[in-house]
């Protein structure tokens, strides 16, 4: 007699860097023109089409200046989501949206049990950045959503957007440069500032991941714009995947690249990239999962069936009404008889 396979619930998760999603006529960066109404509508329509295509149960969004703009994009998708949250980017008057830097958000049709933004680094993880002083908090606070699936399973989802590799040149209060950006040595020092900031954010994020996973059976999905490739030092500082290969006990607090964990039947295309920098494709936007989705783990309650990259638009020319990042979606499965959390 063949064993009856367990009953699975499916969970589509996706991540999207929306590239400066802001209201029309709203100045978000001093050196960039606001969107005019027609340009804004093109951006909303384009994003709405992509959101409809993804049809994710949980969508992590980065670079949101105004939550009302994200809600417009959701409305344009024609899909229904019960929760759209972008802490720090609330823009319904009198609120004025994010200031200084965009925020990350979460869009979901699952029940939201908790939302929490992490602003400050855990104690002991601040660093001195040359000429900038102590770096003690996230530029774009990670957003944790504790969600519950229809059959009762809890899932933690953490949306992240780490500091970019773009050199951190010194500017004055009005945004005017204080350094000669054509000087190669100054540019190297500016890149060092960015690296130190991203590394500190990665270490702080690692501590958050450990706190969420240590001695917990609630599965965790971490996704967003890591601003570096999956095997980079900063990304692995967050995930610590390699530790799990040498120490099985380390699996409890490790993260696994969903693309590398997808089932044998998945079609792994050679187009797994989410950004093009100076003509070179790279993966910056990633989805990581905890060992509850790792086949073979004694704590597994599901698996990763498929990961898809939607990146054709990256070859259509740069246009800020679209995005300069690909969208990434993963299909996860959870056993319905394995309710934890």
Tab-separated table of C-alpha atoms in Angstrom:
chain	number	residue	atom	x	y	z
A	1	UNK	CA	0.000	0.000	0.000
A	2	UNK	CA	1.350	3.397	-0.967
A	3	UNK	CA	1.673	5.984	1.770
A	4	UNK	CA	-0.784	8.836	1.340
A	5	UNK	CA	1.215	12.029	0.787
A	6	UNK	CA	0.646	14.784	3.333
A	7	UNK	CA	-1.745	17.556	2.503
A	8	UNK	CA	0.110	20.749	1.624
A	9	UNK	CA	-0.896	24.392	1.722
A	10	UNK	CA	0.848	26.667	-0.760
A	11	UNK	CA	2.329	30.082	-0.063
A	12	UNK	CA	3.477	32.475	-2.788
A	13	UNK	CA	5.979	35.069	-1.527
A	14	UNK	CA	7.577	37.767	-3.681
A	15	UNK	CA	9.808	40.812	-3.446
A	16	UNK	CA	9.742	44.012	-5.495
A	17	UNK	CA	11.982	47.080	-5.407
A	18	UNK	CA	9.573	49.729	-6.701
A	19	UNK	CA	12.242	52.385	-7.481
A	20	UNK	CA	11.201	55.556	-5.668
A	21	UNK	CA	7.465	54.994	-5.438
A	22	UNK	CA	6.168	58.443	-4.491
A	23	UNK	CA	3.077	60.585	-4.954
A	24	UNK	CA	2.924	62.959	-7.947
A	25	UNK	CA	4.427	66.433	-7.484
A	26	UNK	CA	6.170	65.234	-4.316
A	27	UNK	CA	9.899	65.991	-4.040
A	28	UNK	CA	11.651	62.863	-2.716
A	29	UNK	CA	15.309	63.596	-3.539
A	30	UNK	CA	16.648	67.123	-3.928
A	31	UNK	CA	18.410	66.211	-7.185
A	32	UNK	CA	15.415	64.484	-8.826
A	33	UNK	CA	12.299	65.971	-10.355
A	34	UNK	CA	8.986	64.883	-8.850
A	35	UNK	CA	6.684	62.712	-10.941
A	36	UNK	CA	4.151	64.665	-12.938
A	37	UNK	CA	0.596	63.209	-12.892
A	38	UNK	CA	0.948	61.391	-16.225
A	39	UNK	CA	4.326	59.913	-15.307
A	40	UNK	CA	2.934	58.820	-11.956
A	41	UNK	CA	-0.016	57.100	-13.587
A	42	UNK	CA	2.306	55.203	-15.948
A	43	UNK	CA	4.311	53.988	-12.963
A	44	UNK	CA	1.190	52.946	-11.049
A	45	UNK	CA	-0.234	51.096	-14.070
A	46	UNK	CA	3.067	49.319	-14.725
A	47	UNK	CA	3.472	48.250	-11.099
A	48	UNK	CA	-0.162	47.193	-10.946
A	49	UNK	CA	0.367	44.840	-13.892
A	50	UNK	CA	3.425	43.293	-12.216
A	51	UNK	CA	1.652	42.877	-8.895
A	52	UNK	CA	-1.229	41.149	-10.672
A	53	UNK	CA	1.240	38.875	-12.469
A	54	UNK	CA	2.998	37.940	-9.220
A	55	UNK	CA	-0.325	37.313	-7.435
A	56	UNK	CA	1.645	36.721	-4.246
A	57	UNK	CA	0.126	35.926	-0.880
A	58	UNK	CA	2.885	38.017	0.682
A	59	UNK	CA	4.656	40.821	-1.221
A	60	UNK	CA	7.712	42.566	0.217
A	61	UNK	CA	8.209	46.048	-1.272
A	62	UNK	CA	11.211	48.372	-1.113
A	63	UNK	CA	11.762	52.049	-2.010
A	64	UNK	CA	8.334	53.320	-1.007
A	65	UNK	CA	8.115	57.024	-0.163
A	66	UNK	CA	4.333	57.173	0.210
A	67	UNK	CA	2.066	54.345	1.298
A	68	UNK	CA	-0.817	55.920	-0.652
A	69	UNK	CA	1.186	55.408	-3.867
A	70	UNK	CA	1.631	51.734	-3.027
A	71	UNK	CA	-2.091	51.459	-2.339
A	72	UNK	CA	-2.758	53.013	-5.759
A	73	UNK	CA	-0.567	50.341	-7.365
A	74	UNK	CA	-2.394	47.600	-5.464
A	75	UNK	CA	-5.722	49.013	-6.637
A	76	UNK	CA	-4.414	49.068	-10.221
A	77	UNK	CA	-3.559	45.359	-9.921
A	78	UNK	CA	-7.211	44.460	-9.418
A	79	UNK	CA	-6.213	42.102	-6.594
A	80	UNK	CA	-7.547	42.292	-3.062
A	81	UNK	CA	-5.137	42.585	-0.160
A	82	UNK	CA	-6.348	43.063	3.383
A	83	UNK	CA	-3.118	44.596	4.639
A	84	UNK	CA	-0.820	47.191	3.038
A	85	UNK	CA	1.711	48.609	5.499
A	86	UNK	CA	4.778	50.814	5.048
A	87	UNK	CA	5.789	52.077	8.492
A	88	UNK	CA	7.446	55.472	8.260
A	89	UNK	CA	5.917	56.231	4.850
A	90	UNK	CA	2.368	57.025	5.928
A	91	UNK	CA	1.142	59.778	3.627
A	92	UNK	CA	-2.518	60.325	4.381
A	93	UNK	CA	-2.701	63.988	5.539
A	94	UNK	CA	-1.404	65.317	7.843
A	95	UNK	CA	1.332	62.678	7.431
A	96	UNK	CA	3.828	63.532	4.679
A	97	UNK	CA	5.391	60.185	3.815
A	98	UNK	CA	8.975	59.015	4.273
A	99	UNK	CA	11.621	61.685	4.754
A	100	UNK	CA	15.265	61.414	3.718
A	101	UNK	CA	15.121	57.836	2.491
A	102	UNK	CA	12.350	55.489	1.284
A	103	UNK	CA	10.933	52.692	3.448
A	104	UNK	CA	10.095	49.025	3.085
A	105	UNK	CA	6.576	47.633	3.204
A	106	UNK	CA	4.538	44.463	3.297
A	107	UNK	CA	1.411	43.609	1.332
A	108	UNK	CA	-0.477	40.454	2.247
A	109	UNK	CA	-3.774	38.646	2.106
A	110	UNK	CA	-2.855	36.592	5.185
A	111	UNK	CA	-3.923	37.483	8.716
A	112	UNK	CA	-1.408	39.897	10.263
A	113	UNK	CA	-0.766	39.185	13.941
A	114	UNK	CA	2.141	41.574	14.445
A	115	UNK	CA	4.057	44.268	12.559
A	116	UNK	CA	7.367	45.542	13.871
A	117	UNK	CA	10.042	47.824	12.440
A	118	UNK	CA	13.622	47.503	13.662
A	119	UNK	CA	15.220	50.945	13.743
A	120	UNK	CA	18.239	50.773	16.049
A	121	UNK	CA	21.057	48.227	15.870
A	122	UNK	CA	21.312	45.724	18.720
A	123	UNK	CA	23.777	46.788	21.388
A	124	UNK	CA	27.430	46.435	20.432
A	125	UNK	CA	26.970	46.526	16.642
A	126	UNK	CA	27.421	50.213	15.882
A	127	UNK	CA	30.507	51.161	13.842
A	128	UNK	CA	32.545	54.296	13.215
A	129	UNK	CA	32.226	55.473	9.608
A	130	UNK	CA	34.970	57.862	8.437
A	131	UNK	CA	33.810	61.495	8.570
A	132	UNK	CA	30.228	60.402	9.303
A	133	UNK	CA	30.581	59.228	12.906
A	134	UNK	CA	28.792	56.326	14.563
A	135	UNK	CA	26.418	54.277	12.413
A	136	UNK	CA	23.883	53.049	14.963
A	137	UNK	CA	20.658	52.407	13.066
A	138	UNK	CA	19.244	51.069	9.823
A	139	UNK	CA	18.815	53.636	7.055
A	140	UNK	CA	15.742	51.650	5.971
A	141	UNK	CA	14.391	49.753	8.994
A	142	UNK	CA	13.623	46.065	8.318
A	143	UNK	CA	9.949	45.204	8.740
A	144	UNK	CA	8.813	42.033	10.491
A	145	UNK	CA	5.326	40.666	9.857
A	146	UNK	CA	4.053	37.733	11.864
A	147	UNK	CA	1.402	36.111	9.678
A	148	UNK	CA	-1.017	33.227	10.052
A	149	UNK	CA	-2.036	31.006	7.161
A	150	UNK	CA	-5.633	29.863	6.760
A	151	UNK	CA	-4.957	26.418	8.205
A	152	UNK	CA	-3.371	27.964	11.316
A	153	UNK	CA	0.357	27.875	10.608
A	154	UNK	CA	2.308	30.959	11.705
A	155	UNK	CA	5.006	32.392	9.428
A	156	UNK	CA	7.417	35.243	10.091
A	157	UNK	CA	8.309	37.409	7.093
A	158	UNK	CA	11.120	39.955	7.278
A	159	UNK	CA	11.394	42.609	4.551
A	160	UNK	CA	14.865	44.116	4.146
A	161	UNK	CA	16.723	46.734	2.100
A	162	UNK	CA	20.414	46.993	2.962
A	163	UNK	CA	22.716	49.924	2.199
A	164	UNK	CA	23.752	50.080	-1.449
A	165	UNK	CA	27.279	49.815	-2.830
A	166	UNK	CA	26.984	53.337	-4.184
A	167	UNK	CA	29.849	55.450	-2.772
A	168	UNK	CA	28.801	57.526	0.228
A	169	UNK	CA	30.206	60.938	-0.654
A	170	UNK	CA	30.005	63.756	1.863
A	171	UNK	CA	27.338	66.395	1.245
A	172	UNK	CA	26.141	69.470	3.100
A	173	UNK	CA	22.692	70.094	4.551
A	174	UNK	CA	21.459	71.310	1.162
A	175	UNK	CA	22.665	68.177	-0.599
A	176	UNK	CA	25.632	69.869	-2.240
A	177	UNK	CA	28.870	67.849	-2.592
A	178	UNK	CA	31.704	68.466	-0.137
A	179	UNK	CA	34.205	66.206	-1.916
A	180	UNK	CA	35.770	65.964	-5.351
A	181	UNK	CA	33.948	62.954	-6.776
A	182	UNK	CA	36.435	62.711	-9.657
A	183	UNK	CA	39.292	61.990	-7.249
A	184	UNK	CA	39.784	58.194	-7.291
A	185	UNK	CA	41.161	58.060	-3.763
A	186	UNK	CA	38.230	60.005	-2.388
A	187	UNK	CA	35.896	57.673	-4.301
A	188	UNK	CA	37.595	54.684	-2.651
A	189	UNK	CA	37.049	56.213	0.785
A	190	UNK	CA	33.409	56.896	-0.097
A	191	UNK	CA	32.969	53.254	-1.111
A	192	UNK	CA	34.534	52.208	2.193
A	193	UNK	CA	31.889	54.213	4.029
A	194	UNK	CA	29.125	52.372	2.154
A	195	UNK	CA	30.704	48.982	2.833
A	196	UNK	CA	31.055	49.667	6.545
A	197	UNK	CA	27.438	50.814	6.737
A	198	UNK	CA	26.118	47.793	4.819
A	199	UNK	CA	28.242	45.383	6.863
A	200	UNK	CA	26.976	46.862	10.117
A	201	UNK	CA	23.395	46.598	8.886
A	202	UNK	CA	24.000	42.982	7.852
A	203	UNK	CA	25.417	42.113	11.282
A	204	UNK	CA	22.485	43.815	12.994
A	205	UNK	CA	20.063	41.964	10.726
A	206	UNK	CA	21.848	38.709	11.585
A	207	UNK	CA	21.129	39.295	15.256
A	208	UNK	CA	17.453	39.880	14.483
A	209	UNK	CA	17.350	36.626	12.494
A	210	UNK	CA	18.969	34.719	15.364
A	211	UNK	CA	16.434	36.083	17.842
A	212	UNK	CA	13.573	35.033	15.547
A	213	UNK	CA	14.887	31.521	14.934
A	214	UNK	CA	16.671	30.474	18.104
A	215	UNK	CA	14.599	27.847	19.906
A	216	UNK	CA	11.570	28.671	17.726
A	217	UNK	CA	9.642	26.487	15.330
A	218	UNK	CA	7.966	29.359	13.509
A	219	UNK	CA	9.359	29.365	9.935
A	220	UNK	CA	11.014	32.540	8.683
A	221	UNK	CA	11.187	34.093	5.213
A	222	UNK	CA	13.656	36.955	4.713
A	223	UNK	CA	13.378	38.777	1.394
A	224	UNK	CA	14.172	42.051	-0.248
A	225	UNK	CA	17.043	44.029	-1.738
A	226	UNK	CA	20.314	42.852	-0.143
A	227	UNK	CA	22.360	45.065	-2.470
A	228	UNK	CA	24.865	42.251	-2.932
A	229	UNK	CA	24.884	38.739	-4.378
A	230	UNK	CA	23.814	35.647	-2.381
A	231	UNK	CA	27.342	34.444	-1.578
A	232	UNK	CA	28.818	37.847	-0.745
A	233	UNK	CA	30.288	38.454	2.695
A	234	UNK	CA	27.466	40.786	3.741
A	235	UNK	CA	24.647	38.530	2.525
A	236	UNK	CA	26.196	35.491	4.184
A	237	UNK	CA	26.694	37.536	7.319
A	238	UNK	CA	22.888	37.629	7.452
A	239	UNK	CA	22.243	34.050	6.338
A	240	UNK	CA	25.215	32.081	7.755
A	241	UNK	CA	24.299	29.252	5.375
A	242	UNK	CA	27.837	27.829	5.280
A	243	UNK	CA	27.785	27.251	9.040
A	244	UNK	CA	24.988	24.725	8.554
A	245	UNK	CA	27.158	22.539	6.307
A	246	UNK	CA	29.733	22.013	9.046
A	247	UNK	CA	27.493	22.107	12.089
A	248	UNK	CA	24.000	20.635	11.875
A	249	UNK	CA	23.043	22.427	15.066
A	250	UNK	CA	23.698	25.725	13.256
A	251	UNK	CA	20.756	25.011	10.948
A	252	UNK	CA	18.441	26.227	13.673
A	253	UNK	CA	19.534	29.836	13.106
A	254	UNK	CA	20.680	29.655	9.460
A	255	UNK	CA	18.929	30.863	6.334
A	256	UNK	CA	18.908	29.096	2.961
A	257	UNK	CA	18.734	30.667	-0.490
A	258	UNK	CA	15.306	29.709	-1.838
A	259	UNK	CA	16.642	29.523	-5.413
A	260	UNK	CA	19.158	26.873	-4.388
A	261	UNK	CA	16.560	24.976	-2.337
A	262	UNK	CA	13.859	24.587	-4.993
A	263	UNK	CA	12.722	21.087	-5.876
A	264	UNK	CA	14.304	18.917	-8.547
A	265	UNK	CA	11.289	19.332	-10.800
A	266	UNK	CA	11.724	23.126	-10.910
A	267	UNK	CA	13.040	24.643	-14.103
A	268	UNK	CA	16.226	26.456	-13.098
A	269	UNK	CA	16.785	28.975	-15.845
A	270	UNK	CA	20.041	30.747	-16.600
A	271	UNK	CA	18.248	34.062	-16.192
A	272	UNK	CA	18.346	34.197	-12.402
A	273	UNK	CA	19.333	37.821	-11.991
A	274	UNK	CA	17.478	40.831	-10.670
A	275	UNK	CA	19.643	43.792	-11.628
A	276	UNK	CA	22.008	44.861	-14.388
A	277	UNK	CA	24.979	47.015	-13.410
A	278	UNK	CA	27.180	48.366	-16.207
A	279	UNK	CA	26.036	45.542	-18.477
A	280	UNK	CA	26.618	42.746	-15.977
A	281	UNK	CA	23.621	40.796	-14.580
A	282	UNK	CA	23.609	40.257	-10.837
A	283	UNK	CA	21.291	39.013	-8.108
A	284	UNK	CA	20.552	41.672	-5.502
A	285	UNK	CA	16.927	40.815	-4.746
A	286	UNK	CA	16.709	37.560	-2.861
A	287	UNK	CA	14.469	35.249	-0.893
A	288	UNK	CA	15.904	33.265	2.003
A	289	UNK	CA	14.064	30.692	4.112
A	290	UNK	CA	14.677	28.969	7.437
A	291	UNK	CA	15.305	25.246	7.810
A	292	UNK	CA	11.575	24.556	8.108
A	293	UNK	CA	11.606	24.747	4.288
A	294	UNK	CA	14.822	22.704	3.869
A	295	UNK	CA	14.100	19.214	2.554
A	296	UNK	CA	15.912	16.639	4.661
A	297	UNK	CA	15.942	18.695	7.804
A	298	UNK	CA	14.374	16.945	10.769
A	299	UNK	CA	12.492	20.170	11.437
A	300	UNK	CA	11.179	20.581	7.884
A	301	UNK	CA	7.461	21.258	7.617
A	302	UNK	CA	7.508	22.168	3.937
A	303	UNK	CA	9.718	22.932	0.957
A	304	UNK	CA	10.515	25.366	-1.840
A	305	UNK	CA	8.822	24.230	-5.042
A	306	UNK	CA	9.878	26.965	-7.448
A	307	UNK	CA	11.574	30.358	-7.685
A	308	UNK	CA	10.924	32.675	-10.629
A	309	UNK	CA	12.702	35.848	-11.742
A	310	UNK	CA	10.768	38.459	-13.724
A	311	UNK	CA	13.421	40.619	-15.345
A	312	UNK	CA	12.607	41.137	-19.051
A	313	UNK	CA	11.938	44.829	-18.438
A	314	UNK	CA	15.596	45.341	-17.447
A	315	UNK	CA	16.458	45.136	-21.169
A	316	UNK	CA	13.893	47.731	-22.231
A	317	UNK	CA	15.952	50.775	-21.280
A	318	UNK	CA	16.076	52.697	-18.040
A	319	UNK	CA	12.756	54.311	-17.204
A	320	UNK	CA	11.850	55.454	-13.713
A	321	UNK	CA	8.186	54.705	-14.318
A	322	UNK	CA	9.237	51.051	-14.123
A	323	UNK	CA	11.968	49.719	-11.831
A	324	UNK	CA	15.628	48.932	-12.326
A	325	UNK	CA	15.263	45.679	-10.369
A	326	UNK	CA	13.778	42.350	-11.320
A	327	UNK	CA	10.958	40.851	-9.275
A	328	UNK	CA	11.478	37.522	-7.515
A	329	UNK	CA	8.752	35.071	-6.478
A	330	UNK	CA	8.940	31.771	-4.612
A	331	UNK	CA	6.317	29.079	-4.270
A	332	UNK	CA	6.565	27.504	-0.824
A	333	UNK	CA	4.635	24.522	0.520
A	334	UNK	CA	3.664	23.863	4.121
A	335	UNK	CA	2.267	20.606	5.483
A	336	UNK	CA	-1.191	21.264	6.839
A	337	UNK	CA	-0.633	18.727	9.613
A	338	UNK	CA	2.403	20.651	10.917
A	339	UNK	CA	0.923	23.605	12.732
A	340	UNK	CA	3.589	25.399	14.710
A	341	UNK	CA	3.610	28.779	16.378
